[in-house]
C-alpha positions in Angstrom: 72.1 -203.3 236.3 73.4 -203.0 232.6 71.6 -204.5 229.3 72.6 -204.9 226.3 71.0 -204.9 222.8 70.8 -208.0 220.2 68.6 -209.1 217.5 67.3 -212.9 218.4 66.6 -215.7 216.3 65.7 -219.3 217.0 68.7 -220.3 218.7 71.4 -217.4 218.1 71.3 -213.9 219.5 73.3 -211.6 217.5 75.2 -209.3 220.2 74.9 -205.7 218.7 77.8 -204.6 220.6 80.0 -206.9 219.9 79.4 -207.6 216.5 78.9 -211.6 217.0 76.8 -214.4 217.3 76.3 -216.3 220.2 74.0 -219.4 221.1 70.5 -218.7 223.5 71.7 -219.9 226.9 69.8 -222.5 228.1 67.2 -221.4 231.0 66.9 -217.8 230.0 64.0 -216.8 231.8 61.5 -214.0 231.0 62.7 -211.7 233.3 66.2 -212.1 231.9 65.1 -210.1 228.5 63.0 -207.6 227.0 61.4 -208.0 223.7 61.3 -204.4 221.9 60.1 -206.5 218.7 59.4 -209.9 217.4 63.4 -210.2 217.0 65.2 -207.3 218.8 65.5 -208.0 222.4 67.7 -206.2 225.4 69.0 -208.9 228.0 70.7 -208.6 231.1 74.8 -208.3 230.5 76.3 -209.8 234.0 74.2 -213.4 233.2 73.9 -213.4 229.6 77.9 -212.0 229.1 78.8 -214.0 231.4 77.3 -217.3 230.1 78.0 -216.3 226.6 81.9 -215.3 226.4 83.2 -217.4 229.8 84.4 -220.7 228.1 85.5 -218.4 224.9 87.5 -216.4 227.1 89.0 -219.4 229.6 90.1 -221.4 226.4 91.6 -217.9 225.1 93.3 -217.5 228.5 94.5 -220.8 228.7 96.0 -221.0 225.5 97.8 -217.5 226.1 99.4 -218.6 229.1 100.4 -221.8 228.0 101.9 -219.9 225.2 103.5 -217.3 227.6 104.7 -219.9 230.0 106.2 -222.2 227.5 108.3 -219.2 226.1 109.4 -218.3 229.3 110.5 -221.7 230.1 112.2 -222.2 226.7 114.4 -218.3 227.5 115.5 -219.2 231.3 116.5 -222.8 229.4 118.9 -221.2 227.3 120.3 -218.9 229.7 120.7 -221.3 232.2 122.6 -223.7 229.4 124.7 -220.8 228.0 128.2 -221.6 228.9 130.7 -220.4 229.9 134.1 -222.1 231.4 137.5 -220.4 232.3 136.2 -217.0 232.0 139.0 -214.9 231.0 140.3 -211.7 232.0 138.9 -209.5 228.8 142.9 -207.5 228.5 145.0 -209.3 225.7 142.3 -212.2 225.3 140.5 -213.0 222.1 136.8 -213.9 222.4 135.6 -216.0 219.4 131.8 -215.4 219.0 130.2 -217.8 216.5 127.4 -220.3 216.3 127.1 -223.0 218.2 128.4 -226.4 217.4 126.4 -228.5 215.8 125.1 -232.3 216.7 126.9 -234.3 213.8 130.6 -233.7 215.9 131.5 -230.8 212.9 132.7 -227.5 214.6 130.5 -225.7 212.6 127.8 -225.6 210.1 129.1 -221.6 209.2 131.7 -221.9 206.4 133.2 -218.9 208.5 132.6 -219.9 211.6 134.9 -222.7 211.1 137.6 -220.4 208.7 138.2 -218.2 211.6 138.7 -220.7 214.3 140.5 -223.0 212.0 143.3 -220.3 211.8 143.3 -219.0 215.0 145.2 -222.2 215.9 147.0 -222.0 212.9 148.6 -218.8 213.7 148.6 -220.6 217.8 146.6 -217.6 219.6 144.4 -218.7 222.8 141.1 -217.9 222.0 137.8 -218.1 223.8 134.9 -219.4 222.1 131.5 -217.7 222.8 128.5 -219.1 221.7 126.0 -217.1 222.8 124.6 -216.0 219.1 124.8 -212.6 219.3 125.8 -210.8 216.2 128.4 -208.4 216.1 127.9 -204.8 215.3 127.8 -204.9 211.5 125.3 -208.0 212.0 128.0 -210.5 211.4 128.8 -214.2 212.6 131.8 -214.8 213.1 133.6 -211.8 215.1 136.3 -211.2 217.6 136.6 -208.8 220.7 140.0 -208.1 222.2 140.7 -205.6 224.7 137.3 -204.2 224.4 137.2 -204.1 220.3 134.9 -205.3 218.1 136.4 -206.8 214.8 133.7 -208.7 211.9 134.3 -209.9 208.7 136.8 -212.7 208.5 139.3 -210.5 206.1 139.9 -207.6 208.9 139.6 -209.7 211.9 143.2 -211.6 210.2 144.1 -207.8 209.2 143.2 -206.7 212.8 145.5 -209.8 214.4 148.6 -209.2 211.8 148.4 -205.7 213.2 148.1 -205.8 216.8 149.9 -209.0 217.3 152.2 -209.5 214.8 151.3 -212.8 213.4 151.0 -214.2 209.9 150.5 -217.6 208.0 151.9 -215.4 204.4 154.9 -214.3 205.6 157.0 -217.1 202.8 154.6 -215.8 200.0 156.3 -213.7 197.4 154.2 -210.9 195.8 152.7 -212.9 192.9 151.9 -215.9 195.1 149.8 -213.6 197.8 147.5 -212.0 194.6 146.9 -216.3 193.7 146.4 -216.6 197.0 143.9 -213.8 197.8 142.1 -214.8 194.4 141.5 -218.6 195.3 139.7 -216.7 198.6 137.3 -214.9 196.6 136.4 -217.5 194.3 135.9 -219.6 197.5 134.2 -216.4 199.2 132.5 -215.4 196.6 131.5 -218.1 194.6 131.4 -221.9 196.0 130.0 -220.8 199.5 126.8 -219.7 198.0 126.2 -223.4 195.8 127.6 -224.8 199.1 124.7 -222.9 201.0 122.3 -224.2 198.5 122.9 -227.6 199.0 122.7 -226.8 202.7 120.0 -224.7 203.7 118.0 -225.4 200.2 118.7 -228.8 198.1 119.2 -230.2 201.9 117.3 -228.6 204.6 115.7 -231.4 206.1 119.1 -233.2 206.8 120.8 -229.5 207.8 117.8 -229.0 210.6 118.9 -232.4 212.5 122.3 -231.4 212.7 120.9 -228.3 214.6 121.8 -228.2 218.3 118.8 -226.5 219.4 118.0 -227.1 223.4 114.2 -226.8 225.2 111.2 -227.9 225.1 110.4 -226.4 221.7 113.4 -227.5 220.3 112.0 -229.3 217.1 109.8 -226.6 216.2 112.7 -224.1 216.5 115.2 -226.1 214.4 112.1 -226.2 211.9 111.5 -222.8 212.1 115.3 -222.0 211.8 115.5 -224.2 208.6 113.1 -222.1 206.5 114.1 -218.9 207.6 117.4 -220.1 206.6 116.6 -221.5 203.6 114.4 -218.2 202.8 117.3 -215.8 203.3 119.7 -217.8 201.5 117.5 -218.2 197.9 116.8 -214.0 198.7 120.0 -213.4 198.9 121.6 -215.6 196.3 118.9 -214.0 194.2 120.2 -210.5 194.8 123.4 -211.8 194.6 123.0 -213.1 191.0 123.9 -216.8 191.6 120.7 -217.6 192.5 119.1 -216.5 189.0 120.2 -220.0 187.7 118.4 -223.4 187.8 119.6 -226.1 190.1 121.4 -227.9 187.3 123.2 -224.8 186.8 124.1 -224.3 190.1 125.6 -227.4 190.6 127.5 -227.5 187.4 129.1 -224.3 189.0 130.0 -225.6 192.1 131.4 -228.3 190.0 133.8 -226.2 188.4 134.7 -224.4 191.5 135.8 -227.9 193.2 137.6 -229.2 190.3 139.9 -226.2 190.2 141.0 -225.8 193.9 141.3 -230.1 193.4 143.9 -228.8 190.3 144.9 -226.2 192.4 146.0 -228.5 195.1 147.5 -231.1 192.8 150.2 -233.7 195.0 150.7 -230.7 196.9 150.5 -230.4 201.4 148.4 -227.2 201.1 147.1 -225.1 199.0 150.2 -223.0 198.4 152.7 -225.2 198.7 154.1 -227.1 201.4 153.3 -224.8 204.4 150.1 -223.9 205.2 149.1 -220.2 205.0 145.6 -218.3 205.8 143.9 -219.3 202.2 143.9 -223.3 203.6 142.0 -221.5 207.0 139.2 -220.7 204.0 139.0 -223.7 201.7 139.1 -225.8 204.4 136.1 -224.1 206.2 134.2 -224.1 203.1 135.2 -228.0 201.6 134.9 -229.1 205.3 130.7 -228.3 204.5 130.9 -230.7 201.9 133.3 -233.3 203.5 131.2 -233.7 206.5 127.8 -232.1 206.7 126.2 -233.1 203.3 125.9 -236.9 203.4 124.9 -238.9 200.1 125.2 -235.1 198.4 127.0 -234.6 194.7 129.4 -232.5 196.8 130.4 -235.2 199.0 130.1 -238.0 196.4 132.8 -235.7 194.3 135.5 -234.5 197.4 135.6 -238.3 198.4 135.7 -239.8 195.2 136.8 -238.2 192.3 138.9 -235.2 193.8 140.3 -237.4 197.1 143.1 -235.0 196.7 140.6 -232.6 198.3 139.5 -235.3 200.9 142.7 -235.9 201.8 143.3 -232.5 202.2 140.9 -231.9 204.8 142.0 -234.9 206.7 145.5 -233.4 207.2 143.9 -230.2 208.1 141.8 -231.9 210.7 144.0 -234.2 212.6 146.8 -231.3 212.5 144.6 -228.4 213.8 141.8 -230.5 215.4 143.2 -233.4 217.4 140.0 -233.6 219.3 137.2 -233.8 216.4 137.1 -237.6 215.5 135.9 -238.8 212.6 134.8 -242.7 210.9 137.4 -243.8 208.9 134.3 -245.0 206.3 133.3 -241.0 206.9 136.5 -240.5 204.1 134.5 -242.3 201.4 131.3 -241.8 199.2 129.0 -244.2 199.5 130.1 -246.3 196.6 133.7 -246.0 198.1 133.1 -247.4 201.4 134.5 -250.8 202.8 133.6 -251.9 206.5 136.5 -251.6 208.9 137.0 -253.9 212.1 138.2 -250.4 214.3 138.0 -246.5 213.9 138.0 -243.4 215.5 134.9 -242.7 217.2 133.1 -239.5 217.3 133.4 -237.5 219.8 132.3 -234.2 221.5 134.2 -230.8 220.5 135.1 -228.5 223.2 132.1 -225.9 223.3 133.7 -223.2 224.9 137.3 -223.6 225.8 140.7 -221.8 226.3 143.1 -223.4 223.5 146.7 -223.3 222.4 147.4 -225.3 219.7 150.5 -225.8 220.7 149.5 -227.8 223.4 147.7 -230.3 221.4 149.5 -231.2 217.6 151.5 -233.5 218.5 149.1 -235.4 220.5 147.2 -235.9 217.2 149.6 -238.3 215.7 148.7 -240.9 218.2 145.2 -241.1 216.4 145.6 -243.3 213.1 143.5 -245.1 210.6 143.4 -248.1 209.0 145.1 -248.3 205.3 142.2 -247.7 202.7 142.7 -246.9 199.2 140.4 -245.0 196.3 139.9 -245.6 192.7 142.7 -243.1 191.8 145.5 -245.3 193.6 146.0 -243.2 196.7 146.1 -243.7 200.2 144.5 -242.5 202.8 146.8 -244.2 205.6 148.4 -242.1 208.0 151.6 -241.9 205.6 149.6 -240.0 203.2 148.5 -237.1 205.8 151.9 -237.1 207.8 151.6 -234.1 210.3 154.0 -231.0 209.8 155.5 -230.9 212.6 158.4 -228.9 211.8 157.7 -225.9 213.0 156.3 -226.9 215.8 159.5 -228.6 216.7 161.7 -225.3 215.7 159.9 -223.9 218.4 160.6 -226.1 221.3 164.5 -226.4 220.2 164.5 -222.6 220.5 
């Protein structure tokens, strides 16, 4: 029989080998201890262990397992929902990995995320979206395998597709015109995407979380948990950065700028760099797109859909050329102080997840969705006349 050592008061018998206090068990009879002074007693350790540490130790166990099982369930959830239709042959086929879609009917809350896909059907390449989360090699979102190469970074995976397969949205840029070109993508890059991360992640988390698509049983307290970690990384780095050394005012009064020239930029003209669109339109759209659709009653929204509606109706065109299957409200093209109540628009609707697509196969289905006439303070429309489709190419290549 084993004992154990303790020092005993009143109603508490301090366990010497355990370093704790515990209460005296009711019914502890004479037998069960030995007094080797008025307060230092040995007891007997298979009753009083036993009655001391059992409900401590079920109510650890149960909470642990409950813990343990909850996890479990939560990781055989997401495997089971990881999808993955018309799985291709991996020879010649481009495999998109990128973050999931989001709830709000936007492809993506990743500025890049959306760049990359955005001009893979520019440039008309089948692609295959994964959206698994897993990072790429470099511990980047988004990247590309084809034929069992990894490509990250935006910038070399259009590098990495000019070179192995020939294609290219700059082939009608002079010289001059690439080097404006490549500089509107850095200030975009470089610049606006980390106020536009503020206003997500920081100045907006709480609206950013819900637009989270986030499946299981914990799914509220991971979208939580996601929001501050994203939140945290995104002040650390905009710290180290530089940007994020500057008040919120200042921050905003940047972006500001930033808007206002790719809204001069832009002027009356189709895209960015004229009237054809080229691989810089793949990145402002991805970034303005944030701010267009994902940042309701923001100061970005309030200013891309009402003071700069050239920018508004730039995405638009962008959209319902190179995205005939994401739907938006027609009073979605407004700020709040812009908005008038239609009797009909498009409805949202659910983006393709993971899917096999050929642009090619889908622009000129997107004319058939239109929207009501409206018009903004500055005198322009936003009818169907005002984004017209460019079709033009799409129609050299069918007469050929």
């Amino acid at each position: 029989m084993q004992w154990r050592a303790g020092i005993a008061s009143r109603a508490l018998v301090v366990d010497l080998g355990r370093n704790r206090s515990v209460p005296v068990p009711l019914g502890l009879q004479a037998d069960d201890y030995h007094s080797v002074s008025s307060c230092v007693l040995a007891f007997r350790l298979h009753e009083y262990g036993a009655a001391m540490s059992e409900s401590w130790w079920r109510k650890t166990l149960y909470l642990t397992g409950g813990a343990l099982l909850a996890a479990a369930a939560y990781l055989l959830y997401e495997l089971l929902s990881i999808r993955k239709e018309q799985q291709l042959d991996s020879k010649d086929a481009i495999i998109l990995h990128q973050f999931s879609r989001p709830k709000n009917g936007v492809p993506s809350l990743s500025p890049f995320c959306l760049k990359m896909e955005t001009y893979l059907r520019m440039v008309d390449l089948p692609l295959q979206n994964y959206f698994d989360g897993s990072l790429s090699p470099q511990g980047k979102m988004p990247w590309i395998e084809y034929n069992h190469e990894c490509v990250s970074g935006t910038e070399f995976i259009i590098d990495f597709l000019e070179e192995k397969l020939g294609v290219s949205l700059n082939k009608s840029l002079s010289g001059p015109e690439q080097a404006v070109a490549r500089a509107i993508t850095k200030m975009v890059e470089e610049h606006l995407y980390w106020t536009i991360g503020y206003c997500q992640w920081v100045d907006n988390a709480e609206q950013t979380q819900k637009f989270l698509d986030v499946p299981g049983p914990l799914s509220e307290v991971l979208k939580w948990t996601l929001g501050q970690v994203n939140g945290g990384l995104v002040k650390r780095e905009m710290f180290c950065h530089g940007i994020g050394r500057f008040s919120r005012d200042e921050l905003y009064t940047l972006m500001e700028r930033d808007m206002r020239t790719l809204a001069t930029l832009l002027g009356d003209k189709k895209y960015i760099m004229g009237s054809k669109v080229t691989s810089v339109d793949a990145t402002v759209f991805g970034h303005l797109a944030q701010a267009m659709w994902t940042l309701p009653g923001s100061k970005p929204e309030q200013l891309i859909k009402g003071e700069l509606i050239n920018l508004a109706m730039y995405c638009e065109r962008i959209r319902r050329r190179f995205w005939p299957e994401w739907f938006v409200d027609a009073d979605d093209l407004f700020s709040d102080g812009d908005r008038e109540s239609e009797s009909s628009f498009e409805t949202p609707t659910n983006l393709q997840d993971l899917s096999l697509i050929s642009h090619t196969d889908t622009v000129e289905n997107s004319s058939s969705h239109t929207h009501s006439p409206d018009s903004d303070r500055s005198g322009r429309s936003l009818s169907d006349s005002d984004i017209e489709l460019d079709t033009s190419d799409t129609e050299k290549k069918l007469e050929e």
